[in-house]
Amino acid sequence: MSVGEPIPIVGGTGALGFGLALRFAAAGREVVIGSRDAGRAEEAAAKVQSRVPEATVTGLANSDAALLGSIVLLTVPFRAQSENLTNLGFVLEAGQILVDATAPLAAAISGKATRLLGVPQGSAAEQAQEMVPDGVSVVSALHTVSATKLRELDVPLDEDVLVTGDSKEDKRRVAELIGVISGLRPVNAGSLEAARFVEALTPLLISVNIRNKSHAGVKLTNLPDNLW
Amino acid sequence: MSVGEPIPIVGGTGALGFGLALRFAAAGREVVIGSRDAGRAEEAAAKVQSRVPEATVTGLANSDAALLGSIVLLTVPFRAQSENLTNLGFVLEAGQILVDATAPLAAAISGKATRLLGVPQGSAAEQAQEMVPDGVSVVSALHTVSATKLRELDVPLDEDVLVTGDSKEDKRRVAELIGVISGLRPVNAGSLEAARFVEALTPLLISVNIRNKSHAGVKLTNLPDNLW
């Protein structure tokens, strides 16, 4: 039993996407896990179902999944972002929002996950905005949420999600969606241009996590209660 | 009455430097405010004295100030960083630590404070490391602490300071110094190369602060108690 429209997660078999699928399903939202391989997406959906028996969750090929919701999450490694965006270009339609969670880690070229690649457009999110069809709005978010913490469904979250994008209304809609997951506070962190600063938090947190064997997240202090 | 060696703050008449001077003085540490103009440094020292009557605080020209402690704070705008480093190059000596708090905001070239300039060395901190005399170690820190919050001596702080640098021991010493200010938790955020990620937090926070009329800081979640 779930409410609201489905949430397609392109790359939902990956660590971040799967963790988000679990949390959204546990929050009573219908989730559609996308994968390059529909069979693997179905397997991941079955895993979500076994952890969250009341979930409404299905697994589909990415392109089929992306049709099913007005807000589509993209949670793939940077190495695969461009290929996925090319494929999504054939199915996404004006009015849809693509939530990009990509960090351009040097790991994409077998470098370190504590280093960031330079992206010609300025950030992975701006690359995404360049590649999606006209009228599709890219909102950047979810770079600092630990996949491990998301999977620990019995452990409450308590951290922020920095949201950037060029449409305030689209950011607000994404913030509303993120707010469905208890313990995640979405914060408006500026225009899509500022996504580069947020993407840089991923290698920073990876570095901190390696040092401390932790799964750190980010919280901004001294913010007012009413953020949106 | 103060304990420990003096803390020179080059650029201590600026907002961040002055706020730090107040907090260190209030914590019982001797502070030496540096400024291009010794007279302005003395004025700032007098202001600290009036807010913190028990303070041991003096004002000197930057180059004289920088001689007086083994850990020298550099809190100048990016526009003035290079000039200050050139001048400090004549006085800093091997074994000293320079704590660089510079963020290369585009405001340095009359651009926006929500944009970051590309620095050839990768970050303002790495530019500093290139410019200081051999044997001087640059540690990057204090980019996310609000000058306004520092000045509110009666309001407790509760946020993190991300510290980067290539010497773990030097980072530890800087962390110890920062920890003198109650409510600031230093976190080891990696090598000096990672300073670029931390410097990017300044324009990000400025953007958030403009939107929310706030003085946000940063806190990492899910870290162990024993960080150093």
Coordinates of C-alpha atoms in Angstrom, one line a residue:
Chain A
M1 CA 0.0 0.0 0.0
S2 CA 1.6 3.3 -1.1
V3 CA 0.6 6.8 -1.8
G4 CA 1.6 9.4 -4.4
E5 CA 3.0 8.8 -7.8
P6 CA 5.8 6.3 -8.3
I7 CA 9.5 7.3 -7.8
P8 CA 11.7 6.0 -10.6
I9 CA 15.3 5.5 -9.5
V10 CA 17.6 5.2 -12.5
G11 CA 20.6 3.2 -11.2
G12 CA 18.5 1.9 -8.4
T13 CA 20.6 -1.3 -8.1
G14 CA 23.6 0.8 -7.0
A15 CA 24.3 1.5 -3.3
L16 CA 22.8 5.0 -3.1
G17 CA 19.8 4.2 -5.3
F18 CA 19.0 1.0 -3.5
G19 CA 19.3 2.8 -0.1
L20 CA 16.9 5.5 -1.3
A21 CA 14.5 2.8 -2.7
L22 CA 14.4 1.2 0.8
R23 CA 13.8 4.5 2.6
F24 CA 11.1 5.7 0.1
A25 CA 9.4 2.3 0.2
A26 CA 9.5 2.3 4.0
A27 CA 7.9 5.7 4.0
G28 CA 5.0 4.3 2.0
R29 CA 6.0 5.6 -1.4
E30 CA 5.8 3.5 -4.6
V31 CA 9.3 2.9 -6.0
V32 CA 10.4 1.8 -9.4
I33 CA 14.0 0.5 -9.5
G34 CA 15.7 1.0 -12.8
S35 CA 18.7 -0.8 -14.1
R36 CA 20.5 -1.3 -17.4
D37 CA 19.4 -4.9 -16.9
A38 CA 15.7 -5.3 -16.1
G39 CA 16.5 -8.7 -14.4
R40 CA 18.8 -7.1 -12.0
A41 CA 16.3 -4.3 -11.3
E42 CA 13.7 -7.0 -10.5
E43 CA 16.2 -8.7 -8.1
A44 CA 16.8 -5.4 -6.3
A45 CA 13.0 -4.8 -6.1
A46 CA 12.6 -8.2 -4.6
K47 CA 15.2 -7.4 -2.0
V48 CA 13.4 -4.1 -1.1
Q49 CA 10.2 -6.2 -0.8
S50 CA 11.8 -8.6 1.6
R51 CA 13.1 -5.8 3.8
V52 CA 9.9 -3.7 3.5
P53 CA 7.0 -6.2 3.2
E54 CA 4.4 -3.5 2.7
A55 CA 6.3 -1.9 -0.1
T56 CA 5.0 -1.3 -3.6
V57 CA 8.1 -1.8 -5.6
T58 CA 8.9 -3.0 -9.1
G59 CA 12.1 -3.4 -11.2
L60 CA 12.3 -2.3 -14.8
A61 CA 14.9 -1.3 -17.4
N62 CA 16.0 2.3 -16.8
S63 CA 14.2 3.7 -19.8
D64 CA 10.9 2.1 -18.8
A65 CA 11.3 3.2 -15.2
A66 CA 11.9 6.8 -16.1
L67 CA 8.5 7.1 -17.8
L68 CA 6.6 6.3 -14.6
G69 CA 7.1 9.4 -12.5
S70 CA 7.4 13.2 -12.8
I71 CA 10.5 13.2 -10.6
V72 CA 13.2 10.8 -11.7
L73 CA 16.2 10.1 -9.5
L74 CA 19.6 9.5 -11.3
T75 CA 21.9 7.6 -8.9
V76 CA 24.7 6.2 -11.1
P77 CA 28.5 6.6 -10.9
F78 CA 30.0 9.4 -12.9
R79 CA 31.5 6.9 -15.3
A80 CA 28.0 5.9 -16.4
Q81 CA 26.3 9.3 -16.1
S82 CA 26.7 10.4 -19.7
E83 CA 25.6 7.1 -21.2
N84 CA 22.5 7.1 -18.9
L85 CA 21.7 10.6 -19.9
T86 CA 21.9 9.8 -23.6
N87 CA 19.5 6.9 -23.1
L88 CA 17.2 9.0 -20.9
G89 CA 17.2 11.7 -23.6
F90 CA 14.9 9.4 -25.6
V91 CA 12.3 9.0 -22.9
L92 CA 12.3 12.0 -20.6
E93 CA 9.7 14.6 -21.5
A94 CA 9.3 18.3 -20.8
G95 CA 7.9 18.9 -17.4
Q96 CA 9.8 16.0 -15.8
I97 CA 12.4 16.7 -13.1
L98 CA 15.7 14.8 -13.1
V99 CA 17.3 14.7 -9.7
D100 CA 21.0 14.2 -10.3
A101 CA 23.1 12.8 -7.5
T102 CA 26.3 12.3 -9.4
A103 CA 29.7 13.4 -8.1
P104 CA 32.4 13.4 -10.7
L105 CA 34.9 11.4 -8.6
A106 CA 38.2 10.6 -10.2
A107 CA 37.3 7.0 -9.4
A108 CA 35.5 7.1 -12.7
I109 CA 38.8 6.9 -14.5
S110 CA 40.4 4.5 -11.9
G111 CA 41.6 7.5 -9.9
K112 CA 40.9 8.2 -6.2
A113 CA 37.4 8.6 -4.8
T114 CA 38.8 11.5 -2.8
R115 CA 39.6 13.5 -5.9
L116 CA 37.2 15.3 -8.2
L117 CA 37.4 15.5 -12.0
G118 CA 36.9 18.8 -13.8
V119 CA 33.7 18.7 -15.8
P120 CA 33.5 21.0 -18.8
Q121 CA 30.1 22.3 -17.9
G122 CA 31.2 23.0 -14.3
S123 CA 29.6 20.1 -12.6
A124 CA 28.0 16.7 -13.2
A125 CA 24.6 18.4 -12.7
E126 CA 25.3 21.0 -15.3
Q127 CA 26.4 18.2 -17.7
A128 CA 23.1 16.6 -17.0
Q129 CA 21.2 19.8 -17.7
E130 CA 23.0 20.1 -21.0
M131 CA 22.1 16.6 -22.0
V132 CA 18.4 16.3 -21.0
P133 CA 15.6 17.2 -23.5
D134 CA 14.4 20.8 -23.5
G135 CA 11.9 21.4 -20.7
V136 CA 13.4 18.8 -18.4
S137 CA 14.7 20.4 -15.3
V138 CA 17.7 19.1 -13.5
V139 CA 17.8 19.5 -9.7
S140 CA 21.0 18.3 -8.0
A141 CA 20.8 16.6 -4.6
L142 CA 21.6 13.6 -2.4
H143 CA 25.4 13.7 -2.7
T144 CA 26.1 13.6 1.0
V145 CA 23.7 10.9 2.2
S146 CA 25.4 7.7 3.2
A147 CA 24.1 4.6 1.3
T148 CA 25.1 2.5 4.3
K149 CA 23.0 4.7 6.6
L150 CA 20.1 4.6 4.2
R151 CA 20.1 0.8 4.3
E152 CA 20.0 0.7 8.1
L153 CA 16.2 1.2 8.2
D154 CA 16.0 0.9 12.0
V155 CA 18.5 3.7 12.5
P156 CA 17.0 7.2 12.3
L157 CA 18.7 9.7 10.0
D158 CA 19.5 13.2 11.1
E159 CA 21.2 15.2 8.3
D160 CA 20.7 17.7 5.5
V161 CA 20.4 17.3 1.8
L162 CA 21.8 20.3 -0.1
V163 CA 19.5 20.9 -3.1
T164 CA 20.6 23.1 -6.1
G165 CA 18.8 24.0 -9.3
D166 CA 17.6 26.9 -11.4
S167 CA 13.9 26.6 -10.7
K168 CA 12.9 27.4 -7.2
E169 CA 9.5 25.6 -7.7
D170 CA 11.3 22.4 -9.0
K171 CA 13.7 22.5 -6.0
R172 CA 10.7 22.9 -3.7
R173 CA 9.1 19.8 -5.3
V174 CA 12.3 17.8 -4.9
A175 CA 12.6 19.0 -1.3
E176 CA 9.1 17.8 -0.6
L177 CA 10.0 14.4 -2.0
I178 CA 13.2 14.2 0.0
G179 CA 11.4 15.3 3.1
V180 CA 9.3 12.1 2.8
I181 CA 12.4 10.3 4.2
S182 CA 12.3 11.0 7.9
G183 CA 15.4 12.7 9.3
L184 CA 16.5 14.2 6.0
R185 CA 16.2 18.0 5.9
P186 CA 16.4 19.5 2.4
V187 CA 18.2 22.9 2.2
N188 CA 18.1 25.2 -0.8
A189 CA 21.8 25.6 -1.6
G190 CA 21.5 27.9 -4.7
S191 CA 21.4 27.7 -8.5
L192 CA 22.5 24.6 -10.4
E193 CA 25.9 26.3 -10.8
A194 CA 26.4 25.7 -7.1
A195 CA 26.1 22.0 -7.6
R196 CA 29.8 21.9 -8.1
F197 CA 30.3 22.9 -4.5
V198 CA 27.9 20.2 -3.3
E199 CA 29.4 17.6 -5.5
A200 CA 32.8 18.4 -3.9
L201 CA 31.3 17.3 -0.6
T202 CA 31.3 13.7 -1.7
P203 CA 35.1 13.2 -2.0
L204 CA 35.5 15.3 1.2
L205 CA 33.2 13.0 3.1
I206 CA 34.8 9.9 1.6
S207 CA 38.1 11.2 2.9
V208 CA 36.7 11.8 6.3
N209 CA 35.1 8.4 6.3
I210 CA 38.3 6.6 5.3
R211 CA 40.0 8.3 8.2
N212 CA 37.3 7.6 10.8
K213 CA 35.7 4.4 9.5
S214 CA 32.5 6.5 9.6
H215 CA 29.5 7.2 7.4
A216 CA 29.4 10.9 7.8
G217 CA 26.7 13.2 6.6
V218 CA 26.3 17.0 6.6
K219 CA 24.2 19.3 8.6
L220 CA 24.1 23.1 8.4
T221 CA 23.9 24.9 11.7
N222 CA 22.0 28.1 12.6
L223 CA 19.3 27.8 9.9
P224 CA 15.7 29.0 10.5
D225 CA 12.9 26.5 10.9
N226 CA 11.1 27.5 7.8
L227 CA 13.5 26.8 4.9
W228 CA 11.0 26.6 2.0
Chain B
M1 CA 46.1 37.0 32.2
S2 CA 46.5 34.5 29.4
V3 CA 48.2 31.1 28.9
G4 CA 50.2 29.6 26.0
E5 CA 52.1 31.3 23.3
P6 CA 50.6 34.3 21.5
I7 CA 48.3 33.7 18.5
P8 CA 49.2 36.1 15.6
I9 CA 46.3 36.8 13.3
V10 CA 47.4 38.3 10.0
G11 CA 44.4 40.3 8.8
G12 CA 43.0 40.4 12.3
T13 CA 41.1 43.6 11.6
G14 CA 38.9 41.8 9.1
A15 CA 35.6 40.3 10.1
L16 CA 36.8 36.7 10.5
G17 CA 40.1 37.5 12.1
F18 CA 38.6 39.9 14.5
G19 CA 35.9 37.4 15.5
L20 CA 38.6 34.8 16.1
A21 CA 40.7 37.3 18.1
L22 CA 37.7 37.9 20.4
R23 CA 37.0 34.2 20.9
F24 CA 40.7 33.3 21.5
A25 CA 41.0 36.2 23.9
A26 CA 37.8 35.2 25.7
A27 CA 39.3 31.7 26.0
G28 CA 42.3 33.1 27.8
R29 CA 44.8 33.0 25.0
E30 CA 47.1 35.9 24.1
V31 CA 46.3 37.4 20.8
V32 CA 48.3 39.5 18.4
I33 CA 46.2 41.3 15.8
G34 CA 48.1 42.0 12.6
S35 CA 47.1 44.5 10.0
R36 CA 48.8 46.2 7.1
D37 CA 48.5 49.4 9.2
A38 CA 49.8 49.0 12.8
G39 CA 47.5 51.8 13.9
R40 CA 44.4 49.9 12.7
A41 CA 45.7 46.8 14.4
E42 CA 46.0 48.7 17.7
E43 CA 42.5 50.0 17.3
A44 CA 41.2 46.5 16.8
A45 CA 43.2 45.3 19.8
A46 CA 41.6 48.0 21.9
K47 CA 38.1 46.8 20.8
V48 CA 38.9 43.3 21.8
Q49 CA 40.2 44.6 25.1
S50 CA 36.9 46.5 25.7
R51 CA 34.8 43.4 25.0
V52 CA 37.1 41.1 26.9
P53 CA 38.6 43.1 29.8
E54 CA 40.9 40.3 30.9
A55 CA 42.4 39.8 27.4
T56 CA 46.1 40.0 26.6
V57 CA 45.9 41.5 23.2
T58 CA 48.1 43.8 21.1
G59 CA 48.1 45.2 17.6
L60 CA 51.1 45.2 15.3
A61 CA 51.9 45.4 11.6
N62 CA 51.3 42.0 10.0
S63 CA 55.0 41.2 9.6
D64 CA 55.8 42.0 13.3
A65 CA 52.8 40.0 14.4
A66 CA 53.8 36.9 12.4
L67 CA 57.0 36.6 14.4
L68 CA 55.3 36.1 17.7
G69 CA 53.8 32.6 17.5
S70 CA 54.5 29.2 16.0
I71 CA 51.0 29.0 14.6
V72 CA 50.1 32.1 12.5
L73 CA 46.5 32.6 11.3
L74 CA 46.0 34.2 7.9
T75 CA 42.5 35.7 7.6
V76 CA 42.5 38.0 4.6
P77 CA 40.3 38.2 1.5
F78 CA 41.6 36.3 -1.5
R79 CA 42.3 39.6 -3.2
A80 CA 45.0 40.3 -0.6
Q81 CA 46.2 36.8 0.0
S82 CA 49.1 36.8 -2.5
E83 CA 50.4 40.2 -1.4
N84 CA 50.3 39.1 2.3
L85 CA 52.0 35.8 1.5
T86 CA 54.8 37.7 -0.3
N87 CA 55.3 39.9 2.8
L88 CA 55.1 36.9 5.1
G89 CA 57.7 35.2 3.0
F90 CA 60.3 37.5 4.5
V91 CA 59.4 36.8 8.1
L92 CA 58.0 33.3 8.5
E93 CA 60.6 30.7 9.4
A94 CA 60.8 26.9 9.0
G95 CA 58.8 25.2 11.7
Q96 CA 56.0 27.7 11.8
I97 CA 52.5 26.7 10.8
L98 CA 50.4 29.1 8.6
V99 CA 46.7 28.5 9.0
D100 CA 45.1 29.7 5.8
A101 CA 41.4 30.6 5.9
T102 CA 41.2 32.0 2.5
A103 CA 38.4 31.2 0.1
P104 CA 39.0 32.3 -3.5
L105 CA 35.7 34.0 -4.0
A106 CA 35.0 35.7 -7.2
A107 CA 34.3 38.8 -5.1
A108 CA 38.1 39.3 -5.3
I109 CA 37.6 40.4 -8.8
S110 CA 34.3 42.2 -8.2
G111 CA 32.4 39.1 -9.0
K112 CA 29.9 37.3 -6.8
A113 CA 30.8 35.9 -3.3
T114 CA 28.7 32.9 -4.3
R115 CA 31.2 32.0 -7.0
L116 CA 34.7 30.5 -6.8
L117 CA 37.7 31.4 -8.8
G118 CA 40.0 28.7 -10.3
V119 CA 43.4 28.9 -8.6
P120 CA 46.3 27.5 -10.6
Q121 CA 47.6 25.5 -7.6
G122 CA 44.1 24.0 -7.0
S123 CA 43.2 26.1 -4.0
A124 CA 44.0 29.2 -2.1
A125 CA 45.7 26.9 0.5
E126 CA 47.9 25.3 -2.1
Q127 CA 48.8 28.7 -3.4
A128 CA 49.8 29.6 0.2
Q129 CA 51.9 26.4 0.5
E130 CA 53.7 27.3 -2.8
M131 CA 54.5 30.9 -1.5
V132 CA 55.7 30.3 2.1
P133 CA 59.4 29.7 2.8
D134 CA 60.6 26.1 2.9
G135 CA 59.8 24.3 6.1
V136 CA 56.7 26.4 6.8
S137 CA 53.6 24.2 6.8
V138 CA 50.3 25.4 5.6
V139 CA 47.2 24.0 7.3
S140 CA 43.8 25.1 5.8
A141 CA 40.9 25.7 8.2
L142 CA 38.2 28.1 9.4
H143 CA 36.3 28.6 6.2
T144 CA 32.9 27.8 7.5
V145 CA 32.9 29.7 10.7
S146 CA 30.6 32.8 10.7
A147 CA 32.4 36.0 11.7
T148 CA 29.1 37.3 13.0
K149 CA 28.7 34.2 15.3
L150 CA 32.2 34.6 16.5
R151 CA 31.5 38.1 17.6
E152 CA 28.5 37.1 19.6
L153 CA 30.6 36.0 22.6
D154 CA 27.6 35.2 24.7
V155 CA 26.1 32.8 22.2
P156 CA 27.7 29.3 22.3
L157 CA 29.0 27.9 19.1
D158 CA 28.3 24.3 18.0
E159 CA 29.9 23.5 14.7
D160 CA 32.8 21.9 12.9
V161 CA 36.0 23.2 11.5
L162 CA 37.3 21.2 8.6
V163 CA 41.1 21.0 8.7
T164 CA 43.2 20.0 5.8
G165 CA 47.0 19.7 5.4
D166 CA 49.8 17.5 4.5
S167 CA 51.3 17.0 8.0
K168 CA 49.1 15.1 10.4
E169 CA 51.0 16.4 13.3
D170 CA 50.6 20.0 12.2
K171 CA 46.9 19.4 11.6
R172 CA 46.7 18.0 15.1
R173 CA 48.4 21.1 16.6
V174 CA 46.0 23.4 14.7
A175 CA 43.1 21.3 15.8
E176 CA 44.2 21.7 19.4
L177 CA 44.3 25.4 18.9
I178 CA 40.9 25.6 17.3
G179 CA 39.5 23.4 20.1
V180 CA 40.4 26.2 22.5
I181 CA 37.3 28.0 21.2
S182 CA 34.4 26.3 22.9
G183 CA 31.9 24.8 20.5
L184 CA 34.2 24.4 17.6
R185 CA 35.1 20.8 16.7
P186 CA 38.0 20.4 14.4
V187 CA 37.7 17.5 11.9
N188 CA 40.6 16.1 9.8
A189 CA 39.3 16.5 6.3
G190 CA 42.3 15.2 4.4
S191 CA 45.5 16.4 2.7
L192 CA 46.0 20.0 1.6
E193 CA 44.8 19.1 -1.8
A194 CA 41.3 18.7 -0.3
A195 CA 41.3 22.3 0.8
R196 CA 39.6 23.1 -2.5
F197 CA 36.6 21.2 -1.3
V198 CA 36.5 23.0 2.0
E199 CA 37.1 26.4 0.3
A200 CA 34.0 25.7 -1.8
L201 CA 31.9 25.6 1.3
T202 CA 32.4 29.3 1.8
P203 CA 30.4 30.4 -1.3
L204 CA 27.9 27.6 -0.7
L205 CA 27.2 28.9 2.8
I206 CA 27.1 32.5 1.6
S207 CA 24.4 31.4 -0.9
V208 CA 22.4 29.7 1.9
N209 CA 22.9 32.7 4.2
I210 CA 21.6 35.1 1.6
R211 CA 18.5 33.0 1.1
N212 CA 17.8 32.5 4.8
K213 CA 19.3 35.6 6.4
S214 CA 21.3 33.2 8.4
H215 CA 24.9 32.6 9.6
A216 CA 25.1 29.0 8.9
G217 CA 28.0 26.7 9.9
V218 CA 28.8 23.1 9.0
K219 CA 28.6 20.0 11.1
L220 CA 29.4 16.5 10.0
T221 CA 27.2 13.8 11.4
N222 CA 27.9 10.2 12.4
L223 CA 31.6 10.8 13.4
P224 CA 33.2 9.0 16.3
D225 CA 34.1 10.8 19.5
N226 CA 37.8 10.4 19.2
L227 CA 38.7 12.3 16.0
W228 CA 42.4 13.0 16.7

